[in-house]
mmCIF file of C-alpha atoms in Angstrom:
data_model
loop_
_atom_site.group_PDB
_atom_site.id
_atom_site.type_symbol
_atom_site.label_atom_id
_atom_site.label_comp_id
_atom_site.label_asym_id
_atom_site.label_seq_id
_atom_site.Cartn_x
_atom_site.Cartn_y
_atom_site.Cartn_z
ATOM 1 C CA MET W 221 0.283 -0.167 0.045
ATOM 2 C CA SER W 222 1.230 3.359 -0.344
ATOM 3 C CA GLU W 223 -0.027 6.990 -0.358
ATOM 4 C CA ILE W 224 -2.283 7.959 -3.342
ATOM 5 C CA THR W 225 -0.200 10.322 -5.760
ATOM 6 C CA GLU W 226 -2.934 10.729 -8.246
ATOM 7 C CA GLN W 227 -6.681 10.964 -7.359
ATOM 8 C CA GLN W 228 -8.854 8.645 -9.068
ATOM 9 C CA GLU W 229 -6.359 7.277 -11.160
ATOM 10 C CA PRO W 230 -7.267 3.931 -12.659
ATOM 11 C CA LYS W 231 -4.825 1.186 -12.549
ATOM 12 C CA LEU W 232 -3.786 1.005 -16.014
ATOM 13 C CA TYR W 233 -2.808 -2.508 -16.165
ATOM 14 C CA ALA W 234 -6.908 -3.447 -15.871
ATOM 15 C CA HIS W 235 -9.508 -3.612 -18.168
ATOM 16 C CA VAL W 236 -12.340 -1.707 -16.919
ATOM 17 C CA ASP W 237 -15.429 -2.440 -18.766
ATOM 18 C CA PRO W 238 -18.169 -0.188 -19.239
ATOM 19 C CA ILE W 239 -20.962 -0.558 -16.215
ATOM 20 C CA LYS W 240 -23.855 -1.282 -19.690
ATOM 21 C CA ASP W 241 -21.765 -4.339 -20.193
ATOM 22 C CA TYR W 242 -22.345 -6.036 -17.008
ATOM 23 C CA VAL W 243 -25.880 -4.792 -16.889
ATOM 24 C CA GLY W 244 -26.469 -6.195 -19.912
ATOM 25 C CA ARG W 245 -25.312 -9.430 -19.239
ATOM 26 C CA TRP W 246 -27.171 -9.503 -15.991
ATOM 27 C CA PHE W 247 -30.510 -8.437 -18.181
ATOM 28 C CA ILE W 248 -29.466 -11.669 -20.224
ATOM 29 C CA LEU W 249 -29.088 -13.834 -17.379
ATOM 30 C CA LEU W 250 -32.356 -13.333 -15.862
ATOM 31 C CA ILE W 251 -34.086 -13.574 -19.150
ATOM 32 C CA LEU W 252 -32.856 -17.000 -19.658
ATOM 33 C CA LEU W 253 -33.435 -17.935 -15.818
ATOM 34 C CA VAL W 254 -37.339 -17.403 -17.107
ATOM 35 C CA VAL W 255 -36.749 -19.473 -19.910
ATOM 36 C CA THR W 256 -35.200 -22.489 -17.876
ATOM 37 C CA VAL W 257 -38.316 -22.054 -15.600
ATOM 38 C CA LEU W 258 -40.809 -21.818 -18.613
ATOM 39 C CA ALA W 259 -39.001 -24.875 -20.553
ATOM 40 C CA ALA W 260 -39.858 -27.181 -17.236
ATOM 41 C CA ILE W 261 -43.325 -26.343 -17.667
ATOM 42 C CA PRO W 262 -44.538 -28.812 -20.062
ATOM 43 C CA ASP W 263 -43.579 -32.401 -20.646
ATOM 44 C CA LEU W 264 -40.731 -32.186 -22.811
ATOM 45 C CA GLY W 265 -39.832 -36.078 -22.456
ATOM 46 C CA ALA W 266 -36.062 -37.004 -23.355
ATOM 47 C CA LEU W 267 -35.823 -33.405 -24.512
ATOM 48 C CA ALA W 268 -36.066 -32.010 -20.944
ATOM 49 C CA VAL W 269 -32.417 -32.410 -19.517
ATOM 50 C CA PRO W 270 -30.627 -31.318 -22.664
ATOM 51 C CA ILE W 271 -33.066 -28.032 -22.873
ATOM 52 C CA ALA W 272 -32.359 -27.421 -19.019
ATOM 53 C CA MET W 273 -28.299 -28.455 -19.539
ATOM 54 C CA GLY W 274 -28.242 -26.360 -22.647
ATOM 55 C CA ILE W 275 -29.728 -23.009 -20.826
ATOM 56 C CA ALA W 276 -27.312 -23.556 -18.001
ATOM 57 C CA VAL W 277 -24.523 -23.773 -20.002
ATOM 58 C CA VAL W 278 -25.054 -20.628 -21.721
ATOM 59 C CA LYS W 279 -25.756 -18.433 -18.722
ATOM 60 C CA ALA W 280 -22.522 -20.386 -17.224
ATOM 61 C CA LEU W 281 -20.770 -19.280 -20.701
ATOM 62 C CA LEU W 282 -21.837 -15.434 -19.811
ATOM 63 C CA VAL W 283 -20.542 -15.917 -16.264
ATOM 64 C CA ILE W 284 -17.516 -16.806 -17.121
ATOM 65 C CA TRP W 285 -17.071 -14.576 -20.817
ATOM 66 C CA VAL W 286 -18.065 -11.146 -18.873
ATOM 67 C CA PHE W 287 -17.912 -11.499 -14.724
ATOM 68 C CA MET W 288 -14.993 -13.495 -14.950
ATOM 69 C CA GLY W 289 -13.040 -11.615 -17.148
ATOM 70 C CA PHE W 290 -12.460 -14.467 -19.202
ATOM 71 C CA ARG W 291 -12.756 -12.267 -22.849
ATOM 72 C CA HIS W 292 -9.405 -10.063 -21.433
ATOM 73 C CA ALA W 293 -7.905 -12.991 -19.676
ATOM 74 C CA THR W 294 -4.386 -13.905 -21.195
ATOM 75 C CA LYS W 295 -3.799 -17.322 -23.089
ATOM 76 C CA LEU W 296 -2.776 -18.758 -20.355
ATOM 77 C CA THR W 297 -5.094 -18.147 -17.847
ATOM 78 C CA GLN W 298 -7.743 -19.511 -20.417
ATOM 79 C CA VAL W 299 -5.862 -22.341 -21.075
ATOM 80 C CA TRP W 300 -6.235 -23.482 -17.198
ATOM 81 C CA ALA W 301 -10.383 -22.728 -17.587
ATOM 82 C CA ALA W 302 -10.367 -25.102 -20.383
ATOM 83 C CA ILE W 303 -8.271 -27.462 -18.140
ATOM 84 C CA ALA W 304 -10.847 -27.636 -16.086
ATOM 85 C CA LEU W 305 -13.300 -28.634 -18.623
ATOM 86 C CA ILE W 306 -11.088 -30.899 -20.204
ATOM 87 C CA PHE W 307 -10.893 -33.196 -16.719
ATOM 88 C CA LEU W 308 -14.514 -32.769 -15.633
ATOM 89 C CA PHE W 309 -15.429 -34.518 -19.299
ATOM 90 C CA THR W 310 -12.911 -36.843 -19.095
ATOM 91 C CA MET W 311 -14.339 -38.183 -15.830
ATOM 92 C CA PHE W 312 -17.689 -37.998 -16.954
ATOM 93 C CA VAL W 313 -17.303 -40.189 -19.543
ATOM 94 C CA LEU W 314 -14.732 -42.466 -17.475
ATOM 95 C CA PHE W 315 -17.324 -42.820 -14.794
ATOM 96 C CA LEU W 316 -20.570 -42.898 -17.175
ATOM 97 C CA GLY W 317 -18.773 -45.075 -20.113
ATOM 98 C CA ASP W 318 -18.113 -47.352 -17.059
ATOM 99 C CA TYR W 319 -21.785 -47.307 -15.349
ATOM 100 C CA TRP W 320 -23.694 -47.860 -18.347
ATOM 101 C CA SER W 321 -21.493 -50.120 -19.888
ATOM 102 C CA GLY W 322 -24.327 -52.605 -20.844
ATOM 103 C CA LYS W 323 -24.834 -56.319 -18.512
ATOM 104 C CA ASP W 324 -22.089 -54.951 -16.135
ATOM 105 C CA ARG W 325 -23.749 -52.492 -15.185
ATOM 106 C CA LEU W 326 -23.102 -51.243 -11.032
ATOM 107 C CA VAL W 327 -26.570 -49.797 -10.104
ATOM 108 C CA GLY W 328 -29.009 -52.542 -9.563
ATOM 109 C CA PRO W 329 -32.628 -52.302 -8.896
ATOM 110 C CA GLU W 330 -32.498 -53.158 -5.422
ATOM 111 C CA GLY W 331 -30.344 -50.588 -4.137
ATOM 112 C CA TRP W 332 -26.839 -48.719 -4.538
ATOM 113 C CA GLU W 333 -24.493 -51.726 -3.880
ATOM 114 C CA PRO W 334 -22.621 -53.914 -7.106
ATOM 115 C CA THR W 335 -24.758 -56.373 -8.450
ATOM 116 C CA HIS W 336 -22.108 -58.713 -9.660
ATOM 117 C CA SER W 337 -20.029 -58.521 -6.457
ATOM 118 C CA THR W 338 -20.856 -62.186 -5.371
ATOM 119 C CA GLU W 339 -20.085 -63.847 -8.730
ATOM 120 C CA ARG W 340 -16.418 -63.199 -8.550
ATOM 121 C CA MET O 241 -2.527 -10.251 2.368
ATOM 122 C CA SER O 242 -1.324 -6.903 1.618
ATOM 123 C CA THR O 243 2.063 -7.713 3.765
ATOM 124 C CA PRO O 244 4.492 -9.305 1.481
ATOM 125 C CA ASN O 245 3.933 -6.634 -1.148
ATOM 126 C CA GLU O 246 4.424 -3.865 1.327
ATOM 127 C CA GLU O 247 7.902 -5.438 2.242
ATOM 128 C CA LEU O 248 8.836 -6.074 -1.103
ATOM 129 C CA THR O 249 7.690 -2.445 -2.755
ATOM 130 C CA MET O 250 9.753 -1.084 0.003
ATOM 131 C CA HIS O 251 12.521 -3.115 -1.320
ATOM 132 C CA ALA O 252 12.251 -2.549 -4.564
ATOM 133 C CA PRO O 253 14.976 0.522 -5.049
ATOM 134 C CA ALA O 254 17.633 -2.052 -4.554
ATOM 135 C CA HIS O 255 17.003 -3.850 -7.672
ATOM 136 C CA GLY O 256 16.988 -0.683 -9.771
ATOM 137 C CA HIS O 257 13.432 -0.989 -10.621
ATOM 138 C CA GLU O 258 13.005 3.243 -10.568
ATOM 139 C CA GLU O 259 9.733 3.447 -11.677
ATOM 140 C CA HIS O 260 8.350 0.987 -9.656
ATOM 141 C CA HIS O 261 4.615 0.333 -9.114
ATOM 142 C CA PRO O 262 3.679 0.682 -5.619
ATOM 143 C CA HIS O 263 2.211 -3.028 -5.501
ATOM 144 C CA LEU O 264 4.613 -5.023 -7.886
ATOM 145 C CA ALA O 265 6.399 -7.388 -5.781
ATOM 146 C CA HIS O 266 9.671 -7.913 -6.793
ATOM 147 C CA GLN O 267 10.080 -11.669 -7.771
ATOM 148 C CA PHE O 268 7.511 -10.590 -10.662
ATOM 149 C CA ASP O 269 9.376 -8.224 -13.743
ATOM 150 C CA ASP O 270 5.882 -6.264 -14.314
ATOM 151 C CA MET O 271 2.387 -5.947 -12.786
ATOM 152 C CA GLU O 272 0.788 -7.654 -16.329
ATOM 153 C CA GLN O 273 3.116 -10.303 -15.243
ATOM 154 C CA GLN O 274 1.886 -10.522 -11.258
ATOM 155 C CA THR O 275 -1.953 -10.051 -12.096
ATOM 156 C CA GLU O 276 -1.464 -13.383 -14.153
ATOM 157 C CA SER O 277 0.348 -15.257 -11.762
ATOM 158 C CA TYR O 278 -2.373 -14.327 -9.417
ATOM 159 C CA THR O 279 -5.040 -15.494 -12.008
ATOM 160 C CA VAL O 280 -3.611 -18.443 -13.768
ATOM 161 C CA GLY O 281 -3.378 -19.709 -9.787
ATOM 162 C CA MET O 282 -7.029 -18.869 -9.019
ATOM 163 C CA TRP O 283 -8.118 -20.678 -11.763
ATOM 164 C CA ILE O 284 -5.882 -24.197 -10.974
ATOM 165 C CA PHE O 285 -7.833 -23.687 -7.355
ATOM 166 C CA LEU O 286 -10.658 -23.476 -9.579
ATOM 167 C CA VAL O 287 -10.158 -26.397 -11.455
ATOM 168 C CA THR O 288 -9.865 -28.594 -8.000
ATOM 169 C CA GLU O 289 -13.450 -26.845 -7.190
ATOM 170 C CA VAL O 290 -14.877 -27.833 -10.499
ATOM 171 C CA MET O 291 -13.777 -31.535 -9.843
ATOM 172 C CA PHE O 292 -15.059 -31.395 -6.053
ATOM 173 C CA PHE O 293 -18.627 -30.542 -7.611
ATOM 174 C CA GLY O 294 -18.089 -32.783 -10.385
ATOM 175 C CA GLY O 295 -17.959 -35.545 -8.584
ATOM 176 C CA LEU O 296 -21.453 -35.133 -6.534
ATOM 177 C CA PHE O 297 -22.652 -34.018 -10.351
ATOM 178 C CA THR O 298 -21.706 -37.497 -11.818
ATOM 179 C CA ALA O 299 -23.050 -39.252 -8.634
ATOM 180 C CA TYR O 300 -26.742 -37.672 -9.839
ATOM 181 C CA ILE O 301 -26.355 -38.157 -13.302
ATOM 182 C CA ILE O 302 -25.668 -41.903 -12.279
ATOM 183 C CA TYR O 303 -28.035 -42.270 -9.593
ATOM 184 C CA ARG O 304 -30.917 -40.188 -11.185
ATOM 185 C CA ASN O 305 -30.653 -42.765 -14.438
ATOM 186 C CA ALA O 306 -30.794 -45.460 -12.032
ATOM 187 C CA TYR O 307 -33.787 -44.405 -10.211
ATOM 188 C CA LEU O 308 -35.527 -41.970 -12.422
ATOM 189 C CA THR O 309 -39.166 -42.332 -11.197
ATOM 190 C CA GLU O 310 -37.952 -41.863 -7.440
ATOM 191 C CA PHE O 311 -35.936 -38.842 -8.524
ATOM 192 C CA THR O 312 -38.824 -36.816 -10.186
ATOM 193 C CA ALA O 313 -40.715 -37.934 -7.258
ATOM 194 C CA ALA O 314 -38.725 -36.692 -5.064
ATOM 195 C CA HIS O 315 -37.592 -33.123 -6.646
ATOM 196 C CA HIS O 316 -41.487 -32.513 -6.819
ATOM 197 C CA GLN O 317 -40.640 -32.341 -2.639
ATOM 198 C CA LEU O 318 -38.647 -28.916 -3.661
ATOM 199 C CA ASP O 319 -39.807 -25.641 -3.769
ATOM 200 C CA TRP O 320 -39.239 -24.357 -7.084
ATOM 201 C CA LYS O 321 -40.102 -20.994 -6.369
ATOM 202 C CA LEU O 322 -37.492 -20.452 -3.632
ATOM 203 C CA GLY O 323 -34.819 -22.368 -5.805
ATOM 204 C CA GLY O 324 -35.871 -19.679 -8.250
ATOM 205 C CA LEU O 325 -35.801 -16.235 -5.708
ATOM 206 C CA ASN O 326 -32.093 -17.328 -4.738
ATOM 207 C CA THR O 327 -30.715 -18.129 -8.419
ATOM 208 C CA LEU O 328 -32.072 -14.339 -8.904
ATOM 209 C CA ILE O 329 -30.156 -13.359 -5.735
ATOM 210 C CA LEU O 330 -27.304 -15.279 -7.066
ATOM 211 C CA LEU O 331 -27.240 -13.937 -10.357
ATOM 212 C CA THR O 332 -27.494 -10.224 -9.060
ATOM 213 C CA SER O 333 -24.675 -10.520 -6.092
ATOM 214 C CA SER O 334 -22.712 -12.110 -9.132
ATOM 215 C CA LEU O 335 -23.329 -8.789 -11.415
ATOM 216 C CA THR O 336 -22.802 -5.909 -7.837
ATOM 217 C CA MET O 337 -19.272 -8.222 -7.044
ATOM 218 C CA ALA O 338 -18.209 -7.297 -10.397
ATOM 219 C CA LEU O 339 -19.322 -4.089 -10.510
ATOM 220 C CA ALA O 340 -17.300 -3.775 -6.940
ATOM 221 C CA VAL O 341 -13.985 -5.165 -8.754
ATOM 222 C CA ARG O 342 -14.333 -2.540 -11.315
ATOM 223 C CA SER O 343 -14.814 0.041 -8.636
ATOM 224 C CA SER O 344 -12.024 -1.233 -6.781
ATOM 225 C CA MET O 345 -10.142 -1.171 -10.350
ATOM 226 C CA LEU O 346 -11.073 2.856 -9.991
ATOM 227 C CA ASN O 347 -9.773 2.967 -7.368
ATOM 228 C CA ARG O 348 -13.826 4.465 -5.649
ATOM 229 C CA TRP O 349 -13.734 3.045 -2.352
ATOM 230 C CA ARG O 350 -17.511 4.117 -1.673
ATOM 231 C CA ALA O 351 -18.616 2.360 -4.633
ATOM 232 C CA GLN O 352 -16.340 -0.684 -3.754
ATOM 233 C CA ILE O 353 -17.625 -0.890 -0.053
ATOM 234 C CA GLY O 354 -21.669 -0.566 -1.340
ATOM 235 C CA PHE O 355 -21.498 -3.339 -4.069
ATOM 236 C CA LEU O 356 -19.129 -5.780 -1.706
ATOM 237 C CA THR O 357 -22.256 -4.746 1.093
ATOM 238 C CA LEU O 358 -24.655 -5.402 -1.903
ATOM 239 C CA THR O 359 -23.083 -8.815 -2.495
ATOM 240 C CA TRP O 360 -22.868 -9.923 0.918
ATOM 241 C CA LEU O 361 -26.284 -9.281 1.987
ATOM 242 C CA GLY O 362 -27.112 -11.170 -1.410
ATOM 243 C CA ALA O 363 -25.328 -14.162 0.059
ATOM 244 C CA LEU O 364 -27.571 -13.893 3.134
ATOM 245 C CA GLY O 365 -30.555 -13.937 1.921
ATOM 246 C CA PHE O 366 -29.450 -16.847 0.057
ATOM 247 C CA MET O 367 -28.445 -18.304 3.088
ATOM 248 C CA VAL O 368 -32.108 -17.605 4.776
ATOM 249 C CA ILE O 369 -33.789 -19.008 2.008
ATOM 250 C CA LYS O 370 -31.829 -22.183 2.293
ATOM 251 C CA TYR O 371 -32.243 -22.413 6.063
ATOM 252 C CA PHE O 372 -36.150 -22.319 5.208
ATOM 253 C CA GLU O 373 -35.746 -25.113 2.439
ATOM 254 C CA TYR O 374 -33.780 -26.904 4.743
ATOM 255 C CA SER O 375 -36.217 -26.164 7.977
ATOM 256 C CA SER O 376 -39.175 -27.367 5.593
ATOM 257 C CA LYS O 377 -37.439 -30.558 4.675
ATOM 258 C CA ILE O 378 -35.921 -31.776 8.474
ATOM 259 C CA GLU O 379 -40.373 -31.027 8.818
ATOM 260 C CA HIS O 380 -41.463 -33.422 6.280
ATOM 261 C CA HIS O 381 -39.128 -35.994 7.328
ATOM 262 C CA LEU O 382 -36.901 -35.733 4.126
ATOM 263 C CA VAL O 383 -33.556 -36.038 5.930
ATOM 264 C CA PRO O 384 -32.078 -39.056 4.658
ATOM 265 C CA GLY O 385 -31.435 -41.752 7.700
ATOM 266 C CA PRO O 386 -33.585 -43.561 9.883
ATOM 267 C CA ASN O 387 -35.921 -40.415 10.424
ATOM 268 C CA PHE O 388 -36.757 -40.245 6.312
ATOM 269 C CA ALA O 389 -40.165 -41.088 5.723
ATOM 270 C CA MET O 390 -41.328 -40.482 1.707
ATOM 271 C CA GLU O 391 -45.243 -42.236 0.971
ATOM 272 C CA GLY O 392 -45.516 -44.685 -1.815
ATOM 273 C CA MET O 393 -41.662 -44.980 -2.643
ATOM 274 C CA PRO O 394 -40.826 -48.882 -3.491
ATOM 275 C CA ASN O 395 -37.301 -48.311 -2.851
ATOM 276 C CA ARG O 396 -34.716 -45.998 -1.400
ATOM 277 C CA GLY O 397 -34.259 -43.859 -4.695
ATOM 278 C CA ALA O 398 -35.764 -40.722 -2.983
ATOM 279 C CA GLU O 399 -34.351 -41.105 -0.465
ATOM 280 C CA LEU O 400 -30.942 -40.872 -2.568
ATOM 281 C CA PHE O 401 -32.012 -38.212 -3.982
ATOM 282 C CA PHE O 402 -32.137 -35.955 -0.796
ATOM 283 C CA SER O 403 -28.580 -37.211 0.019
ATOM 284 C CA LEU O 404 -27.181 -35.744 -2.859
ATOM 285 C CA TYR O 405 -29.691 -32.800 -2.320
ATOM 286 C CA PHE O 406 -28.189 -32.282 0.511
ATOM 287 C CA ALA O 407 -24.548 -32.770 -0.272
ATOM 288 C CA MET O 408 -24.853 -31.029 -3.079
ATOM 289 C CA THR O 409 -26.227 -27.683 -1.796
ATOM 290 C CA GLY O 410 -24.870 -28.181 1.628
ATOM 291 C CA LEU O 411 -21.169 -27.862 0.005
ATOM 292 C CA HIS O 412 -22.481 -24.992 -2.131
ATOM 293 C CA GLY O 413 -23.900 -23.739 1.021
ATOM 294 C CA PHE O 414 -20.445 -23.883 2.864
ATOM 295 C CA HIS O 415 -18.711 -22.017 -0.286
ATOM 296 C CA VAL O 416 -21.825 -19.098 0.354
ATOM 297 C CA LEU O 417 -20.532 -18.621 3.922
ATOM 298 C CA VAL O 418 -16.868 -19.241 3.581
ATOM 299 C CA GLY O 419 -17.188 -15.999 0.486
ATOM 300 C CA MET O 420 -19.428 -14.536 2.829
ATOM 301 C CA VAL O 421 -16.828 -14.330 5.466
ATOM 302 C CA VAL O 422 -13.821 -13.197 2.917
ATOM 303 C CA ILE O 423 -16.322 -10.198 1.315
ATOM 304 C CA GLY O 424 -17.106 -9.170 4.705
ATOM 305 C CA ILE O 425 -12.960 -9.175 5.472
ATOM 306 C CA LEU O 426 -12.566 -7.088 2.308
ATOM 307 C CA ILE O 427 -15.164 -4.610 3.406
ATOM 308 C CA VAL O 428 -12.718 -4.057 6.268
ATOM 309 C CA ARG O 429 -9.901 -3.759 4.445
ATOM 310 C CA THR O 430 -10.910 -1.561 1.799
ATOM 311 C CA TYR O 431 -12.740 0.887 4.697
ATOM 312 C CA ILE O 432 -9.285 0.625 6.885
ATOM 313 C CA ASN O 433 -7.117 1.197 3.723
ATOM 314 C CA ARG O 434 -9.546 3.728 1.743
ATOM 315 C CA LYS O 435 -6.759 6.489 2.091
ATOM 316 C CA LYS O 436 -4.641 4.184 0.227
ATOM 317 C CA TYR O 437 -4.068 3.072 -3.353
ATOM 318 C CA MET O 438 -4.659 -0.640 -3.347
ATOM 319 C CA ASP O 439 -4.077 -3.351 -5.477
ATOM 320 C CA TYR O 440 -7.522 -4.831 -7.086
ATOM 321 C CA MET O 441 -6.111 -8.039 -7.110
ATOM 322 C CA PRO O 442 -7.681 -9.511 -3.146
ATOM 323 C CA ILE O 443 -11.099 -8.296 -4.662
ATOM 324 C CA GLU O 444 -10.670 -9.775 -8.040
ATOM 325 C CA MET O 445 -9.836 -13.144 -6.972
ATOM 326 C CA THR O 446 -13.031 -12.933 -4.851
ATOM 327 C CA GLY O 447 -14.791 -12.268 -7.175
ATOM 328 C CA LEU O 448 -13.736 -14.923 -9.353
ATOM 329 C CA TYR O 449 -14.570 -17.384 -6.335
ATOM 330 C CA TRP O 450 -17.831 -15.700 -6.434
ATOM 331 C CA HIS O 451 -18.580 -15.895 -9.703
ATOM 332 C CA PHE O 452 -17.722 -19.740 -9.669
ATOM 333 C CA VAL O 453 -20.442 -20.445 -6.376
ATOM 334 C CA ASP O 454 -22.919 -18.545 -9.280
ATOM 335 C CA LEU O 455 -21.984 -20.734 -11.406
ATOM 336 C CA VAL O 456 -22.016 -24.305 -9.612
ATOM 337 C CA TRP O 457 -25.903 -22.771 -8.799
ATOM 338 C CA ILE O 458 -26.663 -21.967 -12.127
ATOM 339 C CA PHE O 459 -26.325 -26.201 -12.361
ATOM 340 C CA LEU O 460 -27.612 -27.070 -9.550
ATOM 341 C CA TYR O 461 -31.210 -25.175 -9.778
ATOM 342 C CA PRO O 462 -32.143 -26.943 -12.787
ATOM 343 C CA MET O 463 -30.730 -30.078 -12.050
ATOM 344 C CA LEU O 464 -32.276 -30.745 -8.513
ATOM 345 C CA TYR O 465 -36.216 -27.881 -8.791
ATOM 346 C CA LEU O 466 -36.810 -28.016 -12.443
ATOM 347 C CA VAL O 467 -35.815 -31.249 -14.549
ATOM 348 C CA GLY O 468 -38.689 -33.461 -14.168
ATOM 349 C CA GLN O 469 -41.112 -30.640 -14.585
ATOM 350 C CA ILE O 470 -42.501 -27.735 -11.813
ATOM 351 C CA ASP O 471 -46.447 -27.908 -10.446
ATOM 352 C CA LEU O 472 -47.116 -24.070 -11.045
ATOM 353 C CA GLY O 473 -50.259 -24.765 -8.488
ATOM 354 C CA GLY O 474 -48.358 -26.395 -5.802
ATOM 355 C CA HIS O 475 -46.493 -25.394 -2.947
#
């Protein structure tokens, strides 16, 4: 900390966006919130999950892009943000691939014990 | 949080940087590099947080598929209006947090304290609503364990839904509480240092954390409260 020498001097190494950028994105987020609630009213069958998650992904991207400053971030920062997604999807693919690979389903109808544990 | 910078800045002239930025620690070449180190470090922490919550999301996906009927029935016990109100609160607190960071960049300490306080109040509002939701679940015997009772359920699928509900929203709520502590500290710190030229990085890092908390809720809300349809007349 040091005493202010020039009052109200912006910190030049920061990207300062206009307030309307933030408020505008917030307003879009609110509209998407209403859309995702409305989409839960009719029976969409198998489409319900993809639609709800699709809207959530759009909302998440807006938050990351604007509020978390991703658009101004350096390449190295963007790579790390991408790594979060890569790790997450690797986990999804490995787990779900294992659980949903046909006859060896680990979740039986009675509970969450492995159904084939005694066969080994 | 501020002491290393303060001390290092005092040593700065010794290694010949004539026009040293007052917040530049001496192991960095310039403010850009220092800022990037802060930001990358925070994102690496967020990667671990993504994996932390990701494990619970994976469990939810697997068990929802295994017990679709029970999960759908159990999800109707949640109040989508309260969940929606909490989504509105968190999205708005993300906005006020972003504006607090912006005020900090511009050295406007009054606006910074104002926006941080709004963010803190948003977090408090979220926790109050969560308290009422949890109380209602406890009252209706929907807490997993020996007292769990939901009529017409052939197996323990509904109980599993509530196990995941409490684990996920509980972990998320804990993050909100941690956020409240950190934001509270920032409010006090901003006031104490109001006459000084402050580095905006601590508040920027708190902002990244807070937006992450918002991100998790953006996925939790449709997954737990909405998917499987909502009753407009109910609750």
